Every structure is written in structure tokens, then in C-alpha cells.
């Protein structure tokens, strides 16, 4: 399977579509998931083009994991979550819906079940506020 640059995350990286951005540098973009599985669900997206983990450049993976850790720490601090689930899907049968590599950082709250994958759309004002708080905690 080849990379298709018309996917929605590539459009967000190019600035063609809006996002609640938490952080951005030359290598990666961090934004709120608009269909969060829990409050504070964030996506870490390397800018290098790959469909998923399977075709990614190992150097891009090495560069992004420290950022994943840093964002997970900030998300936990801001949300007060009891744990953090890290998820990453490879190809449609495994649950992937957007074919540009990304890592899900999903806060887990004790006793609260995680919502459906790509379930209901979150309130934009709430996402914007969370994005600002997580950015400040980075
Ligand atoms: P995947 O299933 O590919 O691992 O995850 C794709 C994720 O992207 C889903 O959690 C879904 O909620 C999220 N998503 C889909 N479209 C958009 C969008 O336009 N903006 C943002 N921020 N997230 C999106």
C-alpha cells in the first residue's frame, strides 16, 4: 500500500484544514482528536510521510517517541487522568481510519470506560481550552 497525500492529516499538516493544535515543530504536529475516546484525547503526528508504523522511516520513529512521552506527561498532568493509553493502528482491519502515521494518547479515568473509537464529536470550545492547557504544560 502506498502513501496517499490527500489524507486528512496531511491536509492539516499543510494547513489546508483547521485543527486544535497543541504543539508543532518541523518534525511533528500534536492536536486534539475531534472524536475523543476520553477527555483530553490527543494525536501525535510525525510530519514525515508514511501510512503507519509498518512503512515508517526508523529515524522518524526515533525522533517522535520522546515527544509522545512528553505529551503523555502533559496530558496526564492537565486532565488528572489515572492512566494513559497509547494506541496506534496499522491498516483498516486493525482499526486505522486515517492513513498517515499517528499515535493516540488517551487519558484513562478510574472507573470510566473508554469511549468508542472515532465516536462522538467533541465541543470545539472545550477542545480549544484543553489544547491551550496541554500546550502550557509541555
Ligand atoms: P485511526 O483510526 O486512523 O487510528 O485514528 C484516526 C483518528 O483521527 C480518530 O481517532 C478520529 O477521531 C480522528 N479524526 C478523524 N478526523 C479528524 C479530524 O478532522 N481532525 C482531528 N483532529 N481528528 C480527526
PDB file of N, CA, C and O and ligand atoms in Angstrom, residues 8-9 12 19 31-37 41 43 89 95-98 102 104 117-118, ligand 1:
ATOM      1  N   UNK A   8      -6.590  13.260   5.475  1.00  0.00           N
ATOM      2  CA  UNK A   8      -6.994  14.437   6.249  1.00  0.00           C
ATOM      3  C   UNK A   8      -5.856  14.989   7.125  1.00  0.00           C
ATOM      4  O   UNK A   8      -5.735  16.214   7.296  1.00  0.00           O
ATOM      5  N   UNK A   9      -4.983  14.127   7.655  1.00  0.00           N
ATOM      6  CA  UNK A   9      -3.889  14.629   8.496  1.00  0.00           C
ATOM      7  C   UNK A   9      -2.839  15.341   7.644  1.00  0.00           C
ATOM      8  O   UNK A   9      -2.264  16.343   8.088  1.00  0.00           O
ATOM      9  N   UNK A  12      -4.135  18.736   7.171  1.00  0.00           N
ATOM     10  CA  UNK A  12      -3.956  19.551   8.387  1.00  0.00           C
ATOM     11  C   UNK A  12      -2.504  19.991   8.490  1.00  0.00           C
ATOM     12  O   UNK A  12      -2.215  21.163   8.774  1.00  0.00           O
ATOM     13  N   UNK A  19      -7.247  22.709  12.859  1.00  0.00           N
ATOM     14  CA  UNK A  19      -7.078  21.723  13.944  1.00  0.00           C
ATOM     15  C   UNK A  19      -6.869  22.481  15.242  1.00  0.00           C
ATOM     16  O   UNK A  19      -6.432  23.634  15.230  1.00  0.00           O
ATOM     17  N   UNK A  31      -2.216  17.458  18.073  1.00  0.00           N
ATOM     18  CA  UNK A  31      -3.533  18.122  18.077  1.00  0.00           C
ATOM     19  C   UNK A  31      -4.542  17.292  18.862  1.00  0.00           C
ATOM     20  O   UNK A  31      -4.344  16.099  19.109  1.00  0.00           O
ATOM     21  N   UNK A  32      -5.646  17.957  19.218  1.00  0.00           N
ATOM     22  CA  UNK A  32      -6.733  17.259  19.893  1.00  0.00           C
ATOM     23  C   UNK A  32      -7.465  16.392  18.870  1.00  0.00           C
ATOM     24  O   UNK A  32      -7.676  16.801  17.732  1.00  0.00           O
ATOM     25  N   UNK A  33      -7.861  15.187  19.282  1.00  0.00           N
ATOM     26  CA  UNK A  33      -8.725  14.340  18.451  1.00  0.00           C
ATOM     27  C   UNK A  33     -10.137  14.918  18.537  1.00  0.00           C
ATOM     28  O   UNK A  33     -10.638  15.158  19.643  1.00  0.00           O
ATOM     29  N   UNK A  34     -10.769  15.181  17.389  1.00  0.00           N
ATOM     30  CA  UNK A  34     -12.102  15.810  17.453  1.00  0.00           C
ATOM     31  C   UNK A  34     -13.219  14.816  17.775  1.00  0.00           C
ATOM     32  O   UNK A  34     -14.347  15.217  18.031  1.00  0.00           O
ATOM     33  N   UNK A  35     -12.901  13.518  17.737  1.00  0.00           N
ATOM     34  CA  UNK A  35     -13.871  12.487  18.173  1.00  0.00           C
ATOM     35  C   UNK A  35     -13.216  11.720  19.334  1.00  0.00           C
ATOM     36  O   UNK A  35     -12.876  10.536  19.197  1.00  0.00           O
ATOM     37  N   UNK A  36     -13.006  12.396  20.461  1.00  0.00           N
ATOM     38  CA  UNK A  36     -12.178  11.811  21.527  1.00  0.00           C
ATOM     39  C   UNK A  36     -12.810  10.592  22.193  1.00  0.00           C
ATOM     40  O   UNK A  36     -14.025  10.543  22.390  1.00  0.00           O
ATOM     41  N   UNK A  37     -11.946   9.640  22.551  1.00  0.00           N
ATOM     42  CA  UNK A  37     -12.413   8.456  23.281  1.00  0.00           C
ATOM     43  C   UNK A  37     -12.490   8.726  24.771  1.00  0.00           C
ATOM     44  O   UNK A  37     -13.079   7.947  25.518  1.00  0.00           O
ATOM     45  N   UNK A  41      -8.070  13.401  24.782  1.00  0.00           N
ATOM     46  CA  UNK A  41      -7.503  12.503  23.749  1.00  0.00           C
ATOM     47  C   UNK A  41      -6.728  13.342  22.718  1.00  0.00           C
ATOM     48  O   UNK A  41      -7.285  14.215  22.067  1.00  0.00           O
ATOM     49  N   UNK A  43      -3.585  13.466  19.543  1.00  0.00           N
ATOM     50  CA  UNK A  43      -2.887  12.725  18.490  1.00  0.00           C
ATOM     51  C   UNK A  43      -1.516  13.343  18.258  1.00  0.00           C
ATOM     52  O   UNK A  43      -1.401  14.564  18.138  1.00  0.00           O
ATOM     53  N   UNK A  89      -2.771   2.265  15.196  1.00  0.00           N
ATOM     54  CA  UNK A  89      -3.405   1.233  14.374  1.00  0.00           C
ATOM     55  C   UNK A  89      -2.762   1.163  12.989  1.00  0.00           C
ATOM     56  O   UNK A  89      -2.428   2.203  12.413  1.00  0.00           O
ATOM     57  N   UNK A  95      -8.151  -1.283  12.543  1.00  0.00           N
ATOM     58  CA  UNK A  95      -8.834  -0.123  13.119  1.00  0.00           C
ATOM     59  C   UNK A  95      -8.356   1.211  12.602  1.00  0.00           C
ATOM     60  O   UNK A  95      -8.851   2.255  13.035  1.00  0.00           O
ATOM     61  N   UNK A  96      -7.382   1.223  11.684  1.00  0.00           N
ATOM     62  CA  UNK A  96      -6.889   2.510  11.170  1.00  0.00           C
ATOM     63  C   UNK A  96      -7.912   3.120  10.218  1.00  0.00           C
ATOM     64  O   UNK A  96      -8.459   2.437   9.349  1.00  0.00           O
ATOM     65  N   UNK A  97      -8.178   4.423  10.403  1.00  0.00           N
ATOM     66  CA  UNK A  97      -9.130   5.118   9.528  1.00  0.00           C
ATOM     67  C   UNK A  97      -8.481   6.272   8.773  1.00  0.00           C
ATOM     68  O   UNK A  97      -8.997   6.695   7.736  1.00  0.00           O
ATOM     69  N   UNK A  98      -7.385   6.813   9.301  1.00  0.00           N
ATOM     70  CA  UNK A  98      -6.659   7.893   8.612  1.00  0.00           C
ATOM     71  C   UNK A  98      -5.260   7.364   8.314  1.00  0.00           C
ATOM     72  O   UNK A  98      -4.525   6.969   9.238  1.00  0.00           O
ATOM     73  N   UNK A 102       0.103   8.075  13.064  1.00  0.00           N
ATOM     74  CA  UNK A 102      -0.208   8.885  14.242  1.00  0.00           C
ATOM     75  C   UNK A 102      -0.305   7.997  15.471  1.00  0.00           C
ATOM     76  O   UNK A 102      -0.597   6.806  15.380  1.00  0.00           O
ATOM     77  N   UNK A 104      -2.122   7.732  19.269  1.00  0.00           N
ATOM     78  CA  UNK A 104      -3.202   8.208  20.142  1.00  0.00           C
ATOM     79  C   UNK A 104      -2.701   8.226  21.579  1.00  0.00           C
ATOM     80  O   UNK A 104      -2.174   7.218  22.067  1.00  0.00           O
ATOM     81  N   UNK A 117     -14.021   4.107  19.478  1.00  0.00           N
ATOM     82  CA  UNK A 117     -13.011   4.648  18.574  1.00  0.00           C
ATOM     83  C   UNK A 117     -13.714   5.497  17.526  1.00  0.00           C
ATOM     84  O   UNK A 117     -14.653   5.017  16.880  1.00  0.00           O
ATOM     85  N   UNK A 118     -13.265   6.784  17.370  1.00  0.00           N
ATOM     86  CA  UNK A 118     -13.884   7.719  16.437  1.00  0.00           C
ATOM     87  C   UNK A 118     -15.397   7.803  16.666  1.00  0.00           C
ATOM     88  O   UNK A 118     -16.200   7.681  15.747  1.00  0.00           O
TER      89      UNK A 118
HETATM   90  P1  LIG B   1      -7.109   5.916  13.373  1.00  0.00           P
HETATM   91  O1  LIG B   1      -8.382   5.148  13.394  1.00  0.00           O
HETATM   92  O2  LIG B   1      -6.662   6.143  11.959  1.00  0.00           O
HETATM   93  O3  LIG B   1      -6.044   5.363  14.260  1.00  0.00           O
HETATM   94  O4  LIG B   1      -7.434   7.298  14.051  1.00  0.00           O
HETATM   95  C1  LIG B   1      -7.865   8.418  13.381  1.00  0.00           C
HETATM   96  C2  LIG B   1      -8.308   9.377  14.454  1.00  0.00           C
HETATM   97  O5  LIG B   1      -8.457  10.631  13.865  1.00  0.00           O
HETATM   98  C3  LIG B   1      -9.650   9.014  15.098  1.00  0.00           C
HETATM   99  O6  LIG B   1      -9.473   8.912  16.496  1.00  0.00           O
HETATM  100  C4  LIG B   1     -10.563  10.176  14.728  1.00  0.00           C
HETATM  101  O7  LIG B   1     -11.392  10.522  15.790  1.00  0.00           O
HETATM  102  C5  LIG B   1      -9.591  11.277  14.403  1.00  0.00           C
HETATM  103  N1  LIG B   1     -10.004  12.216  13.396  1.00  0.00           N
HETATM  104  C6  LIG B   1     -10.669  11.935  12.245  1.00  0.00           C
HETATM  105  N2  LIG B   1     -10.846  13.056  11.528  1.00  0.00           N
HETATM  106  C7  LIG B   1     -10.269  14.064  12.240  1.00  0.00           C
HETATM  107  C8  LIG B   1     -10.133  15.467  12.005  1.00  0.00           C
HETATM  108  O8  LIG B   1     -10.571  16.022  11.006  1.00  0.00           O
HETATM  109  N3  LIG B   1      -9.466  16.184  12.957  1.00  0.00           N
HETATM  110  C9  LIG B   1      -8.969  15.598  14.086  1.00  0.00           C
HETATM  111  N4  LIG B   1      -8.346  16.379  14.956  1.00  0.00           N
HETATM  112  N5  LIG B   1      -9.096  14.272  14.344  1.00  0.00           N
HETATM  113  C10 LIG B   1      -9.735  13.525  13.425  1.00  0.00           C
END
